Short mmCIF file of C-alpha atoms in Angstrom, two decimals:
data_model
loop_
_atom_site.label_atom_id
_atom_site.label_comp_id
_atom_site.label_asym_id
_atom_site.label_seq_id
_atom_site.Cartn_x
_atom_site.Cartn_y
_atom_site.Cartn_z
CA UNK A 1 -28.21 -18.70 76.30
CA UNK A 2 -29.87 -15.38 77.19
CA UNK A 3 -32.37 -16.42 79.80
CA UNK A 4 -32.38 -13.13 81.72
CA UNK A 5 -31.42 -10.58 79.09
CA UNK A 6 -34.93 -9.27 78.51
CA UNK A 7 -35.75 -9.18 82.23
CA UNK A 8 -32.54 -7.25 82.98
CA UNK A 9 -33.37 -4.81 80.19
CA UNK A 10 -36.89 -4.37 81.53
CA UNK A 11 -35.56 -3.60 85.02
CA UNK A 12 -33.15 -0.92 83.62
CA UNK A 13 -36.00 0.55 81.62
CA UNK A 14 -37.68 1.34 84.96
CA UNK A 15 -34.44 2.91 86.28
CA UNK A 16 -33.77 5.06 83.21
CA UNK A 17 -35.37 8.36 84.26
CA UNK A 18 -33.92 8.36 87.78
CA UNK A 19 -30.51 7.16 86.59
CA UNK A 20 -30.50 9.93 84.00
CA UNK A 21 -31.01 12.48 86.77
CA UNK A 22 -28.05 10.90 88.60
CA UNK A 23 -25.90 11.15 85.49
CA UNK A 24 -26.86 14.82 84.89
CA UNK A 25 -25.90 15.68 88.47
CA UNK A 26 -22.51 13.98 87.91
CA UNK A 27 -21.91 15.87 84.72
CA UNK A 28 -22.66 19.17 86.40
CA UNK A 29 -20.53 18.57 89.50
CA UNK A 30 -16.87 17.96 90.37
CA UNK A 31 -17.43 14.27 89.79
CA UNK A 32 -17.05 14.73 86.00
CA UNK A 33 -13.49 16.09 86.48
CA UNK A 34 -12.75 13.38 89.01
CA UNK A 35 -13.65 10.71 86.47
CA UNK A 36 -11.50 12.35 83.83
CA UNK A 37 -8.61 12.34 86.27
CA UNK A 38 -9.16 8.72 87.09
CA UNK A 39 -9.25 7.77 83.39
CA UNK A 40 -6.03 9.67 82.83
CA UNK A 41 -4.22 7.46 85.26
CA UNK A 42 -4.46 4.70 82.68
CA UNK A 43 -5.02 6.22 79.29
CA UNK A 44 -3.86 9.42 77.46
CA UNK A 45 -6.94 9.90 75.26
CA UNK A 46 -6.41 11.39 71.84
CA UNK A 47 -9.01 13.54 70.04
CA UNK A 48 -9.15 11.35 66.94
CA UNK A 49 -9.92 8.21 68.90
CA UNK A 50 -13.01 6.15 68.20
CA UNK A 51 -14.53 5.16 71.55
CA UNK A 52 -17.17 2.58 72.47
CA UNK A 53 -19.27 3.35 75.57
CA UNK A 54 -20.47 -0.17 76.37
CA UNK A 55 -23.63 -0.17 78.45
CA UNK A 56 -23.89 3.59 78.19
CA UNK A 57 -27.04 4.02 80.31
CA UNK A 58 -28.14 7.67 80.11
CA UNK A 59 -24.85 8.59 78.43
CA UNK A 60 -22.50 9.87 81.17
CA UNK A 61 -19.24 8.64 79.66
CA UNK A 62 -20.50 9.15 76.08
CA UNK A 63 -20.92 12.89 76.82
CA UNK A 64 -17.75 13.11 78.89
CA UNK A 65 -15.52 11.56 76.25
CA UNK A 66 -17.22 13.28 73.34
CA UNK A 67 -16.29 16.51 75.10
CA UNK A 68 -12.66 15.52 74.71
CA UNK A 69 -13.07 15.36 70.93
CA UNK A 70 -13.49 11.62 70.58
CA UNK A 71 -15.81 9.97 68.07
CA UNK A 72 -18.13 8.12 70.41
CA UNK A 73 -20.42 5.18 69.67
CA UNK A 74 -22.62 4.20 72.62
CA UNK A 75 -24.62 0.97 73.08
CA UNK A 76 -27.15 -0.26 75.58
CA UNK A 77 -29.78 -2.99 75.52
CA UNK A 78 -32.32 -0.88 77.44
CA UNK A 79 -34.43 1.25 75.07
CA UNK A 80 -35.40 3.67 77.81
CA UNK A 81 -31.78 4.22 78.75
CA UNK A 82 -30.97 4.95 75.13
CA UNK A 83 -33.84 7.48 74.97
CA UNK A 84 -32.50 9.23 78.02
CA UNK A 85 -28.95 9.13 76.60
CA UNK A 86 -30.09 10.76 73.35
CA UNK A 87 -31.86 13.50 75.30
CA UNK A 88 -28.79 14.14 77.38
CA UNK A 89 -26.53 14.25 74.39
CA UNK A 90 -28.81 16.86 72.83
CA UNK A 91 -28.95 18.82 76.07
CA UNK A 92 -25.17 18.98 76.36
CA UNK A 93 -24.61 19.54 72.62
CA UNK A 94 -22.83 16.26 71.86
CA UNK A 95 -22.85 14.38 68.57
CA UNK A 96 -22.91 10.69 69.59
CA UNK A 97 -24.07 7.55 67.78
CA UNK A 98 -26.39 5.47 69.92
CA UNK A 99 -27.32 1.83 69.12
CA UNK A 100 -29.36 -0.83 70.89
CA UNK A 101 -26.97 -3.78 71.26
CA UNK A 102 -26.17 -6.75 73.49
CA UNK A 103 -22.68 -6.36 75.00
CA UNK A 104 -22.25 -10.11 74.74
CA UNK A 105 -22.74 -10.08 70.95
CA UNK A 106 -21.33 -6.90 69.46
CA UNK A 107 -22.28 -6.03 65.91
CA UNK A 108 -19.09 -4.22 65.00
CA UNK A 109 -16.19 -5.20 62.75
CA UNK A 110 -12.92 -6.44 64.23
CA UNK A 111 -10.52 -3.78 65.41
CA UNK A 112 -13.07 -0.91 65.36
CA UNK A 113 -12.19 1.04 68.51
CA UNK A 114 -9.26 2.66 70.21
CA UNK A 115 -10.93 2.67 73.62
CA UNK A 116 -13.84 0.80 75.30
CA UNK A 117 -15.26 2.39 78.45
CA UNK A 118 -17.71 0.54 80.58
CA UNK A 119 -19.13 1.13 84.07
CA UNK A 120 -21.16 -1.23 86.25
CA UNK A 121 -22.08 -3.48 83.32
CA UNK A 122 -20.13 -6.73 83.42
CA UNK A 123 -21.60 -7.87 86.80
CA UNK A 124 -25.03 -7.97 85.17
CA UNK A 125 -24.10 -10.16 82.15
CA UNK A 126 -25.11 -13.82 81.74
CA UNK A 127 -22.04 -14.54 79.62
CA UNK A 128 -19.29 -12.21 80.86
CA UNK A 129 -16.52 -14.31 79.27
CA UNK A 130 -18.14 -13.93 75.91
CA UNK A 131 -18.48 -10.17 76.54
CA UNK A 132 -14.77 -9.92 77.20
CA UNK A 133 -13.99 -11.87 74.03
CA UNK A 134 -16.16 -9.42 72.06
CA UNK A 135 -14.54 -6.38 73.64
CA UNK A 136 -11.09 -7.63 72.75
CA UNK A 137 -12.23 -8.52 69.23
CA UNK A 138 -13.48 -5.01 68.44
CA UNK A 139 -10.49 -3.27 69.99
CA UNK A 140 -7.71 -2.18 67.67
CA UNK A 141 -4.20 -3.53 68.34
CA UNK A 142 -2.86 -1.84 71.47
CA UNK A 143 -6.36 -0.46 72.14
CA UNK A 144 -7.57 0.16 75.68
CA UNK A 145 -10.41 -1.22 77.78
CA UNK A 146 -11.38 0.48 81.03
CA UNK A 147 -13.92 -1.43 83.10
CA UNK A 148 -15.20 0.03 86.38
CA UNK A 149 -17.27 -2.48 88.32
CA UNK A 150 -17.85 -3.97 91.75
CA UNK A 151 -18.71 -7.04 93.79
CA UNK A 152 -22.23 -5.90 94.17
CA UNK A 153 -23.82 -9.32 94.60
CA UNK A 154 -20.96 -11.43 95.84
CA UNK A 155 -22.82 -11.66 99.18
CA UNK A 156 -24.77 -14.52 97.63
CA UNK A 157 -21.49 -16.45 97.74
CA UNK A 158 -19.69 -14.83 100.68
CA UNK A 159 -21.93 -13.44 103.46
CA UNK A 160 -19.18 -11.00 104.52
CA UNK A 161 -19.95 -9.07 101.34
CA UNK A 162 -23.22 -7.78 102.75
CA UNK A 163 -25.26 -5.81 100.24
CA UNK A 164 -25.19 -2.20 101.23
CA UNK A 165 -28.52 -1.41 99.46
CA UNK A 166 -29.13 0.79 96.48
CA UNK A 167 -28.90 4.07 98.42
CA UNK A 168 -25.88 5.34 96.51
CA UNK A 169 -28.34 6.29 93.76
CA UNK A 170 -30.38 9.38 94.54
CA UNK A 171 -33.52 8.82 92.40
CA UNK A 172 -34.93 5.41 93.33
CA UNK A 173 -38.54 6.39 94.12
CA UNK A 174 -40.93 3.53 93.49
CA UNK A 175 -38.33 1.17 91.95
CA UNK A 176 -38.72 -2.49 92.87
CA UNK A 177 -35.03 -3.40 93.31
CA UNK A 178 -35.98 -6.95 94.38
CA UNK A 179 -36.35 -7.77 90.68
CA UNK A 180 -32.68 -7.22 89.86
CA UNK A 181 -31.60 -8.67 93.23
CA UNK A 182 -33.43 -11.90 92.38
CA UNK A 183 -31.89 -12.06 88.88
CA UNK A 184 -28.41 -11.46 90.30
CA UNK A 185 -28.67 -14.69 92.32
CA UNK A 186 -28.40 -16.57 89.03
CA UNK A 187 -25.66 -14.48 87.36
CA UNK A 188 -22.15 -15.91 86.93
CA UNK A 189 -20.31 -12.97 88.46
CA UNK A 190 -22.25 -13.20 91.72
CA UNK A 191 -20.15 -16.34 92.31
CA UNK A 192 -16.59 -14.97 91.87
CA UNK A 193 -14.44 -12.47 93.73
CA UNK A 194 -13.34 -9.74 91.39
CA UNK A 195 -11.22 -8.29 89.89
CA UNK A 196 -9.18 -11.49 90.42
CA UNK A 197 -11.58 -13.46 88.32
CA UNK A 198 -11.39 -10.90 85.49
CA UNK A 199 -7.59 -10.95 85.52
CA UNK A 200 -7.46 -14.74 85.07
CA UNK A 201 -10.06 -14.69 82.28
CA UNK A 202 -8.38 -11.81 80.40
CA UNK A 203 -5.02 -13.59 80.59
CA UNK A 204 -6.56 -16.69 79.01
CA UNK A 205 -8.11 -14.54 76.31
CA UNK A 206 -4.66 -13.25 75.36
CA UNK A 207 -4.78 -9.61 76.54
CA UNK A 208 -1.32 -8.06 76.24
CA UNK A 209 -1.49 -6.11 79.52
CA UNK A 210 -3.82 -6.25 82.51
CA UNK A 211 -3.74 -3.98 85.56
CA UNK A 212 -6.34 -3.12 88.16
CA UNK A 213 -6.84 -0.92 91.20
CA UNK A 214 -9.20 -1.37 94.15
CA UNK A 215 -11.09 1.90 94.44
CA UNK A 216 -13.33 1.08 97.39
CA UNK A 217 -12.21 -1.38 100.00
CA UNK A 218 -13.27 -2.03 103.58
CA UNK A 219 -11.96 -4.16 106.44
CA UNK A 220 -14.50 -6.03 108.56
CA UNK A 221 -14.36 -6.68 112.29
CA UNK A 222 -12.25 -9.82 111.73
CA UNK A 223 -9.73 -7.98 109.57
CA UNK A 224 -10.96 -9.40 106.28
CA UNK A 225 -10.58 -7.23 103.21
CA UNK A 226 -13.89 -6.51 101.44
CA UNK A 227 -13.42 -5.29 97.88
CA UNK A 228 -16.38 -3.15 96.87
CA UNK A 229 -15.30 -1.52 93.58
CA UNK A 230 -12.41 -1.56 91.21
CA UNK A 231 -11.09 -0.37 87.85
CA UNK A 232 -9.56 -2.78 85.36
CA UNK A 233 -7.35 -1.53 82.56
CA UNK A 234 -6.55 -3.79 79.66
CA UNK A 235 -4.37 -3.27 76.57
CA UNK A 236 -5.07 -5.60 73.72
#
């Protein structure tokens, strides 16, 4: 069932131009090196690797990893995001293959990639378990998955996880965020605290190794830990 897939894509189409400006600012600041350092905590990337940027948006990780000498294939379901990603790849002189594709139904052969990189994608999927199955399917034996994500809409389940708004993004002028907020009420991962949910699912799917780090955590007035964002590293 893909009840919300087209609506989610339509929302991200409206975000593409502003999100692209955000990504360009990241690429041209110290944040690019900070991301490379974070990735290196988990994975020693090799130049010959074939990498899948899953939910590439305007191409931040596609460009970053291509710059390391990797062969990068990038997918997104938003056509406008892909257009921005192609423009950015040209701007920064990167040779990247871009494809429109649903992360929950990958059109790649088994064991196609050494590394899958994804950021802020799994929370928005209607069938996240199926997406994880697909990621593991297309990874090579001993391949790596890095998934950066957050409990962005867990406040629908636990009120202590108050939504902090969309202000972390700089270019939001005129965007009706209520559309994605309303969709998120119905998405599976708005119901589960992560990355604990992900760890249990990935264990059941047979991942050889699973580790995660909380990257942004708060403590509320009652001493309760509030997990905002995290990185999950999986080895097939």
